[in-house]
Each structure stands twice: as C-alpha cells, then as structure tokens.
Amino acid sequence: MKNDISAGAILLLSAVYFFDGLSGITALFSAVFVHEMGHVIAIKALGGNIKSASFNLSGLCMAYSGVNSAIGEVMCIAAGPLFGFALALTASKYGGITQNTYLLKTAGISLLLSLYNCLPALPLDGGRLLKFLFDKCFDSYVSDKVMDASGLAVGGALLFIGAVLIRKSYGAALFIAGVWILIKQTGIVKT
C-alpha cells in the first residue's frame, strides 16, 4: 500500500496547531481517524482492499478496490460520515456529562467534519455518493455536468456565506472551504 503526506497536509496541521494548540490537533486527529476507520471497516467487511492512502490539503484520501456491488459502494462511501456522526453524538453526550472540554471539542469537530463531508461536491463523500448514483442512472456526460454544477454551486454558496461570516467577525473557515471546493472543481488542484 502506498502512503503519502503532502506539504498541504503539513500546512493544514500547522494552522490548526497555531490557532488551537495541541488539543485542537488531537481532537482533529480523533475525528478524522474515526471517520476514516468507518470507511476502512466498511471496505474490509465487504471484501475490498485499500490500495493507497494520502494525507494532503484535502484530508486523508484512500483508493480501494474489490467492492463489487452498488450497495457495497454506497455503504463504503457513507460509512465515514456515519461513524463521524456517531463519534459526535457519543463525545457530546459524555463530554456534557463529565464537562470534559476535549470530548466536547472532538464532538464539535467530528460533527462539522461529517456535515462538511456530506456536501454534494467532489471529492467529498457526499459528492462521491452523488457521482456514483448519477453514473448508475445516466451516461457519463450527464453525470459529469451535474457534478460540475453541484460542485460549483456548493463552492459558491460556501464562499458567499463565508464572506458574510468574515464581515460579521465569525472567522474565515467557510470562505476557505468555499475557495478549496471551487479550486477542486476547476481542476487547478488534482487529488
């Protein structure tokens, strides 16, 4: 299995550490680990093999093979966000009971990561799921055009909402997410 860590991943982790310290990094790692383990468990349970993993500005990306059914493919894609939502719920519950700020931070990050990953834009899980379903129902031209439109709409909406939030002093996270999704749609950056 090929593994790779890009300069973009180092930049992302450095930014998280700069703004939120070690607890932010460990909470992010916990959320990403559970999300990706959801994918891995589903892939392995359905007889698939992970061919490569890379950690870049997009996050952790895996290539796999050997899942041969449509329902299996849907399960593999959906497993990451489902595990993430389960972590968010569990960490929130126990963080609230024990007043543990690390668990509450992990719950928040996991919830946001899972919601973000459900957006219908490639290369996010929601986009992969939508692309898979459209590929099954329509020819590749229609599927590609729908995915282009969906990705541009999602990126544009995040960019707009992010600009409003920046103006109201709520931070630049959604604006940056919108820029990243638009860059991915235009092909400037390839995963």
PDB file of C-alpha atoms in Angstrom:
ATOM      1  CA  MET A   1       0.000   0.000   0.000  1.00  0.00           C
ATOM      2  CA  LYS A   2       1.329   3.428  -0.981  1.00  0.00           C
ATOM      3  CA  ASN A   3       1.227   6.182   1.669  1.00  0.00           C
ATOM      4  CA  ASP A   4       1.923   9.859   1.115  1.00  0.00           C
ATOM      5  CA  ILE A   5       1.870  13.069   3.192  1.00  0.00           C
ATOM      6  CA  SER A   6       1.878  16.305   1.206  1.00  0.00           C
ATOM      7  CA  ALA A   7       3.115  19.780   2.047  1.00  0.00           C
ATOM      8  CA  GLY A   8      -0.530  20.914   2.072  1.00  0.00           C
ATOM      9  CA  ALA A   9      -1.274  18.483   4.898  1.00  0.00           C
ATOM     10  CA  ILE A  10       1.642  19.857   6.911  1.00  0.00           C
ATOM     11  CA  LEU A  11       0.342  23.388   6.274  1.00  0.00           C
ATOM     12  CA  LEU A  12      -3.169  22.400   7.415  1.00  0.00           C
ATOM     13  CA  LEU A  13      -1.893  20.759  10.610  1.00  0.00           C
ATOM     14  CA  SER A  14       0.380  23.728  11.323  1.00  0.00           C
ATOM     15  CA  ALA A  15      -2.557  26.119  11.005  1.00  0.00           C
ATOM     16  CA  VAL A  16      -4.709  24.025  13.356  1.00  0.00           C
ATOM     17  CA  TYR A  17      -1.844  23.859  15.872  1.00  0.00           C
ATOM     18  CA  PHE A  18      -1.192  27.609  15.580  1.00  0.00           C
ATOM     19  CA  PHE A  19      -4.818  28.568  16.186  1.00  0.00           C
ATOM     20  CA  ASP A  20      -5.875  25.848  18.647  1.00  0.00           C
ATOM     21  CA  GLY A  21      -2.781  24.148  20.059  1.00  0.00           C
ATOM     22  CA  LEU A  22      -2.255  20.500  20.840  1.00  0.00           C
ATOM     23  CA  SER A  23      -5.836  19.862  21.978  1.00  0.00           C
ATOM     24  CA  GLY A  24      -7.105  21.093  18.591  1.00  0.00           C
ATOM     25  CA  ILE A  25      -4.723  18.789  16.724  1.00  0.00           C
ATOM     26  CA  THR A  26      -5.629  15.751  18.839  1.00  0.00           C
ATOM     27  CA  ALA A  27      -9.370  16.467  18.569  1.00  0.00           C
ATOM     28  CA  LEU A  28      -8.991  16.818  14.786  1.00  0.00           C
ATOM     29  CA  PHE A  29      -6.974  13.589  14.584  1.00  0.00           C
ATOM     30  CA  SER A  30      -9.600  11.768  16.650  1.00  0.00           C
ATOM     31  CA  ALA A  31     -12.418  12.939  14.368  1.00  0.00           C
ATOM     32  CA  VAL A  32     -10.502  12.156  11.162  1.00  0.00           C
ATOM     33  CA  PHE A  33      -9.369   8.767  12.492  1.00  0.00           C
ATOM     34  CA  VAL A  34     -12.910   7.648  13.366  1.00  0.00           C
ATOM     35  CA  HIS A  35     -14.257   8.966  10.046  1.00  0.00           C
ATOM     36  CA  GLU A  36     -11.615   7.128   8.011  1.00  0.00           C
ATOM     37  CA  MET A  37     -11.924   3.958  10.122  1.00  0.00           C
ATOM     38  CA  GLY A  38     -15.602   3.950   9.157  1.00  0.00           C
ATOM     39  CA  HIS A  39     -14.544   3.740   5.515  1.00  0.00           C
ATOM     40  CA  VAL A  40     -11.853   1.131   6.251  1.00  0.00           C
ATOM     41  CA  ILE A  41     -14.192  -1.106   8.275  1.00  0.00           C
ATOM     42  CA  ALA A  42     -16.851  -0.995   5.536  1.00  0.00           C
ATOM     43  CA  ILE A  43     -14.297  -1.681   2.783  1.00  0.00           C
ATOM     44  CA  LYS A  44     -12.774  -4.621   4.663  1.00  0.00           C
ATOM     45  CA  ALA A  45     -16.197  -6.006   5.691  1.00  0.00           C
ATOM     46  CA  LEU A  46     -17.238  -6.032   2.027  1.00  0.00           C
ATOM     47  CA  GLY A  47     -14.074  -7.811   0.878  1.00  0.00           C
ATOM     48  CA  GLY A  48     -12.273  -4.766  -0.505  1.00  0.00           C
ATOM     49  CA  ASN A  49      -8.611  -3.808  -0.309  1.00  0.00           C
ATOM     50  CA  ILE A  50      -7.102  -0.402   0.349  1.00  0.00           C
ATOM     51  CA  LYS A  51      -4.551   0.334  -2.374  1.00  0.00           C
ATOM     52  CA  SER A  52      -3.197   3.674  -1.164  1.00  0.00           C
ATOM     53  CA  ALA A  53      -3.684   6.415   1.397  1.00  0.00           C
ATOM     54  CA  SER A  54      -2.523  10.003   1.179  1.00  0.00           C
ATOM     55  CA  PHE A  55      -2.832  12.917   3.552  1.00  0.00           C
ATOM     56  CA  ASN A  56      -2.972  16.238   1.755  1.00  0.00           C
ATOM     57  CA  LEU A  57      -4.769  19.567   1.911  1.00  0.00           C
ATOM     58  CA  SER A  58      -7.974  17.653   1.057  1.00  0.00           C
ATOM     59  CA  GLY A  59      -7.579  15.495   4.150  1.00  0.00           C
ATOM     60  CA  LEU A  60      -6.992  11.778   4.211  1.00  0.00           C
ATOM     61  CA  CYS A  61      -7.771  10.187   0.852  1.00  0.00           C
ATOM     62  CA  MET A  62      -7.909   6.443   0.191  1.00  0.00           C
ATOM     63  CA  ALA A  63      -8.059   4.456  -3.021  1.00  0.00           C
ATOM     64  CA  TYR A  64      -9.568   0.992  -2.768  1.00  0.00           C
ATOM     65  CA  SER A  65     -10.725  -1.887  -4.919  1.00  0.00           C
ATOM     66  CA  GLY A  66     -12.645  -5.132  -4.591  1.00  0.00           C
ATOM     67  CA  VAL A  67     -16.067  -3.817  -3.557  1.00  0.00           C
ATOM     68  CA  ASN A  68     -18.185  -5.176  -6.388  1.00  0.00           C
ATOM     69  CA  SER A  69     -21.782  -4.266  -5.578  1.00  0.00           C
ATOM     70  CA  ALA A  70     -23.613  -0.963  -5.845  1.00  0.00           C
ATOM     71  CA  ILE A  71     -24.987  -1.220  -2.318  1.00  0.00           C
ATOM     72  CA  GLY A  72     -21.498  -2.078  -1.065  1.00  0.00           C
ATOM     73  CA  GLU A  73     -20.046   1.003  -2.745  1.00  0.00           C
ATOM     74  CA  VAL A  74     -22.743   3.195  -1.195  1.00  0.00           C
ATOM     75  CA  MET A  75     -22.049   1.653   2.220  1.00  0.00           C
ATOM     76  CA  CYS A  76     -18.299   2.279   1.894  1.00  0.00           C
ATOM     77  CA  ILE A  77     -18.838   5.936   0.970  1.00  0.00           C
ATOM     78  CA  ALA A  78     -21.470   6.573   3.659  1.00  0.00           C
ATOM     79  CA  ALA A  79     -19.603   4.766   6.458  1.00  0.00           C
ATOM     80  CA  GLY A  80     -17.159   7.631   7.116  1.00  0.00           C
ATOM     81  CA  PRO A  81     -19.769  10.297   7.834  1.00  0.00           C
ATOM     82  CA  LEU A  82     -21.917   7.791   9.766  1.00  0.00           C
ATOM     83  CA  PHE A  83     -19.011   6.893  12.055  1.00  0.00           C
ATOM     84  CA  GLY A  84     -18.253  10.614  12.398  1.00  0.00           C
ATOM     85  CA  PHE A  85     -21.828  11.400  13.434  1.00  0.00           C
ATOM     86  CA  ALA A  86     -21.696   8.519  15.939  1.00  0.00           C
ATOM     87  CA  LEU A  87     -18.480   9.928  17.429  1.00  0.00           C
ATOM     88  CA  ALA A  88     -20.006  13.415  17.609  1.00  0.00           C
ATOM     89  CA  LEU A  89     -23.065  12.096  19.435  1.00  0.00           C
ATOM     90  CA  THR A  90     -21.083   9.913  21.840  1.00  0.00           C
ATOM     91  CA  ALA A  91     -18.389  12.520  22.608  1.00  0.00           C
ATOM     92  CA  SER A  92     -21.042  15.208  23.072  1.00  0.00           C
ATOM     93  CA  LYS A  93     -23.041  13.074  25.477  1.00  0.00           C
ATOM     94  CA  TYR A  94     -20.084  12.031  27.631  1.00  0.00           C
ATOM     95  CA  GLY A  95     -18.381  15.419  27.321  1.00  0.00           C
ATOM     96  CA  GLY A  96     -21.547  17.056  28.622  1.00  0.00           C
ATOM     97  CA  ILE A  97     -21.916  14.598  31.496  1.00  0.00           C
ATOM     98  CA  THR A  98     -18.277  14.911  32.581  1.00  0.00           C
ATOM     99  CA  GLN A  99     -17.761  18.555  31.494  1.00  0.00           C
ATOM    100  CA  ASN A 100     -14.725  17.344  29.526  1.00  0.00           C
ATOM    101  CA  THR A 101     -13.773  20.139  27.095  1.00  0.00           C
ATOM    102  CA  TYR A 102     -11.626  17.806  24.949  1.00  0.00           C
ATOM    103  CA  LEU A 103     -14.604  15.498  24.323  1.00  0.00           C
ATOM    104  CA  LEU A 104     -16.831  18.473  23.556  1.00  0.00           C
ATOM    105  CA  LYS A 105     -14.234  19.876  21.124  1.00  0.00           C
ATOM    106  CA  THR A 106     -13.911  16.444  19.481  1.00  0.00           C
ATOM    107  CA  ALA A 107     -17.707  16.226  19.198  1.00  0.00           C
ATOM    108  CA  GLY A 108     -17.879  19.620  17.513  1.00  0.00           C
ATOM    109  CA  ILE A 109     -15.056  18.900  15.087  1.00  0.00           C
ATOM    110  CA  SER A 110     -16.483  15.472  14.247  1.00  0.00           C
ATOM    111  CA  LEU A 111     -19.943  16.924  13.635  1.00  0.00           C
ATOM    112  CA  LEU A 112     -18.587  19.678  11.386  1.00  0.00           C
ATOM    113  CA  LEU A 113     -16.306  17.251   9.527  1.00  0.00           C
ATOM    114  CA  SER A 114     -19.214  14.868   8.940  1.00  0.00           C
ATOM    115  CA  LEU A 115     -21.604  17.603   7.789  1.00  0.00           C
ATOM    116  CA  TYR A 116     -18.959  19.073   5.507  1.00  0.00           C
ATOM    117  CA  ASN A 117     -18.202  15.649   4.028  1.00  0.00           C
ATOM    118  CA  CYS A 118     -21.889  15.175   3.193  1.00  0.00           C
ATOM    119  CA  LEU A 119     -21.917  18.193   0.860  1.00  0.00           C
ATOM    120  CA  PRO A 120     -22.627  17.192  -2.767  1.00  0.00           C
ATOM    121  CA  ALA A 121     -19.273  18.289  -4.211  1.00  0.00           C
ATOM    122  CA  LEU A 122     -16.290  16.217  -5.279  1.00  0.00           C
ATOM    123  CA  PRO A 123     -14.029  14.985  -3.713  1.00  0.00           C
ATOM    124  CA  LEU A 124     -16.172  14.975  -0.553  1.00  0.00           C
ATOM    125  CA  ASP A 125     -18.111  11.838   0.407  1.00  0.00           C
ATOM    126  CA  GLY A 126     -21.442  13.467  -0.483  1.00  0.00           C
ATOM    127  CA  GLY A 127     -20.081  14.300  -3.935  1.00  0.00           C
ATOM    128  CA  ARG A 128     -18.676  10.795  -4.384  1.00  0.00           C
ATOM    129  CA  LEU A 129     -22.033   9.304  -3.438  1.00  0.00           C
ATOM    130  CA  LEU A 130     -23.938  11.617  -5.778  1.00  0.00           C
ATOM    131  CA  LYS A 131     -21.464  10.885  -8.611  1.00  0.00           C
ATOM    132  CA  PHE A 132     -21.787   7.135  -8.052  1.00  0.00           C
ATOM    133  CA  LEU A 133     -25.600   7.329  -8.148  1.00  0.00           C
ATOM    134  CA  PHE A 134     -25.655   9.552 -11.243  1.00  0.00           C
ATOM    135  CA  ASP A 135     -23.149   7.265 -13.001  1.00  0.00           C
ATOM    136  CA  LYS A 136     -25.529   4.358 -12.379  1.00  0.00           C
ATOM    137  CA  CYS A 137     -28.602   6.245 -13.658  1.00  0.00           C
ATOM    138  CA  PHE A 138     -27.269   8.417 -16.506  1.00  0.00           C
ATOM    139  CA  ASP A 139     -24.486   8.464 -19.060  1.00  0.00           C
ATOM    140  CA  SER A 140     -21.133   9.908 -18.015  1.00  0.00           C
ATOM    141  CA  TYR A 141     -21.705  13.223 -19.846  1.00  0.00           C
ATOM    142  CA  VAL A 142     -24.872  13.990 -17.830  1.00  0.00           C
ATOM    143  CA  SER A 143     -23.267  12.744 -14.627  1.00  0.00           C
ATOM    144  CA  ASP A 144     -20.181  14.912 -15.141  1.00  0.00           C
ATOM    145  CA  LYS A 145     -22.266  18.018 -15.924  1.00  0.00           C
ATOM    146  CA  VAL A 146     -24.439  17.514 -12.819  1.00  0.00           C
ATOM    147  CA  MET A 147     -21.354  17.072 -10.643  1.00  0.00           C
ATOM    148  CA  ASP A 148     -19.715  20.174 -12.132  1.00  0.00           C
ATOM    149  CA  ALA A 149     -22.849  22.234 -11.456  1.00  0.00           C
ATOM    150  CA  SER A 150     -23.276  20.805  -7.958  1.00  0.00           C
ATOM    151  CA  GLY A 151     -19.637  21.422  -7.018  1.00  0.00           C
ATOM    152  CA  LEU A 152     -19.690  24.982  -8.336  1.00  0.00           C
ATOM    153  CA  ALA A 153     -22.997  25.700  -6.545  1.00  0.00           C
ATOM    154  CA  VAL A 154     -21.717  24.292  -3.236  1.00  0.00           C
ATOM    155  CA  GLY A 155     -18.381  26.100  -3.543  1.00  0.00           C
ATOM    156  CA  GLY A 156     -20.100  29.359  -4.469  1.00  0.00           C
ATOM    157  CA  ALA A 157     -22.575  29.082  -1.599  1.00  0.00           C
ATOM    158  CA  LEU A 158     -19.787  28.421   0.920  1.00  0.00           C
ATOM    159  CA  LEU A 159     -17.788  31.305  -0.496  1.00  0.00           C
ATOM    160  CA  PHE A 160     -20.746  33.684  -0.190  1.00  0.00           C
ATOM    161  CA  ILE A 161     -21.757  32.533   3.313  1.00  0.00           C
ATOM    162  CA  GLY A 162     -18.094  32.606   4.350  1.00  0.00           C
ATOM    163  CA  ALA A 163     -17.716  36.204   3.127  1.00  0.00           C
ATOM    164  CA  VAL A 164     -20.784  37.227   5.159  1.00  0.00           C
ATOM    165  CA  LEU A 165     -19.382  35.480   8.237  1.00  0.00           C
ATOM    166  CA  ILE A 166     -15.995  37.157   7.800  1.00  0.00           C
ATOM    167  CA  ARG A 167     -17.736  40.527   7.626  1.00  0.00           C
ATOM    168  CA  LYS A 168     -19.537  39.709  10.903  1.00  0.00           C
ATOM    169  CA  SER A 169     -16.222  38.617  12.521  1.00  0.00           C
ATOM    170  CA  TYR A 170     -17.081  34.885  12.710  1.00  0.00           C
ATOM    171  CA  GLY A 171     -13.887  33.716  11.025  1.00  0.00           C
ATOM    172  CA  ALA A 172     -12.852  32.615   7.571  1.00  0.00           C
ATOM    173  CA  ALA A 173     -13.352  28.830   7.736  1.00  0.00           C
ATOM    174  CA  LEU A 174     -16.367  28.617   5.395  1.00  0.00           C
ATOM    175  CA  PHE A 175     -14.802  31.097   2.983  1.00  0.00           C
ATOM    176  CA  ILE A 176     -11.635  28.974   2.816  1.00  0.00           C
ATOM    177  CA  ALA A 177     -13.749  25.817   2.379  1.00  0.00           C
ATOM    178  CA  GLY A 178     -15.586  27.500  -0.499  1.00  0.00           C
ATOM    179  CA  VAL A 179     -12.323  28.502  -2.173  1.00  0.00           C
ATOM    180  CA  TRP A 180     -10.972  24.964  -1.780  1.00  0.00           C
ATOM    181  CA  ILE A 181     -14.113  23.356  -3.271  1.00  0.00           C
ATOM    182  CA  LEU A 182     -14.087  25.794  -6.200  1.00  0.00           C
ATOM    183  CA  ILE A 183     -10.405  25.062  -6.829  1.00  0.00           C
ATOM    184  CA  LYS A 184     -11.152  21.315  -6.819  1.00  0.00           C
ATOM    185  CA  GLN A 185     -13.997  21.826  -9.320  1.00  0.00           C
ATOM    186  CA  THR A 186     -11.901  23.850 -11.738  1.00  0.00           C
ATOM    187  CA  GLY A 187      -9.128  21.259 -11.776  1.00  0.00           C
ATOM    188  CA  ILE A 188      -6.390  23.588 -10.548  1.00  0.00           C
ATOM    189  CA  VAL A 189      -5.608  21.040  -7.829  1.00  0.00           C
ATOM    190  CA  LYS A 190      -5.935  17.309  -8.532  1.00  0.00           C
ATOM    191  CA  THR A 191      -6.205  14.596  -5.865  1.00  0.00           C
TER     192      THR A 191
END
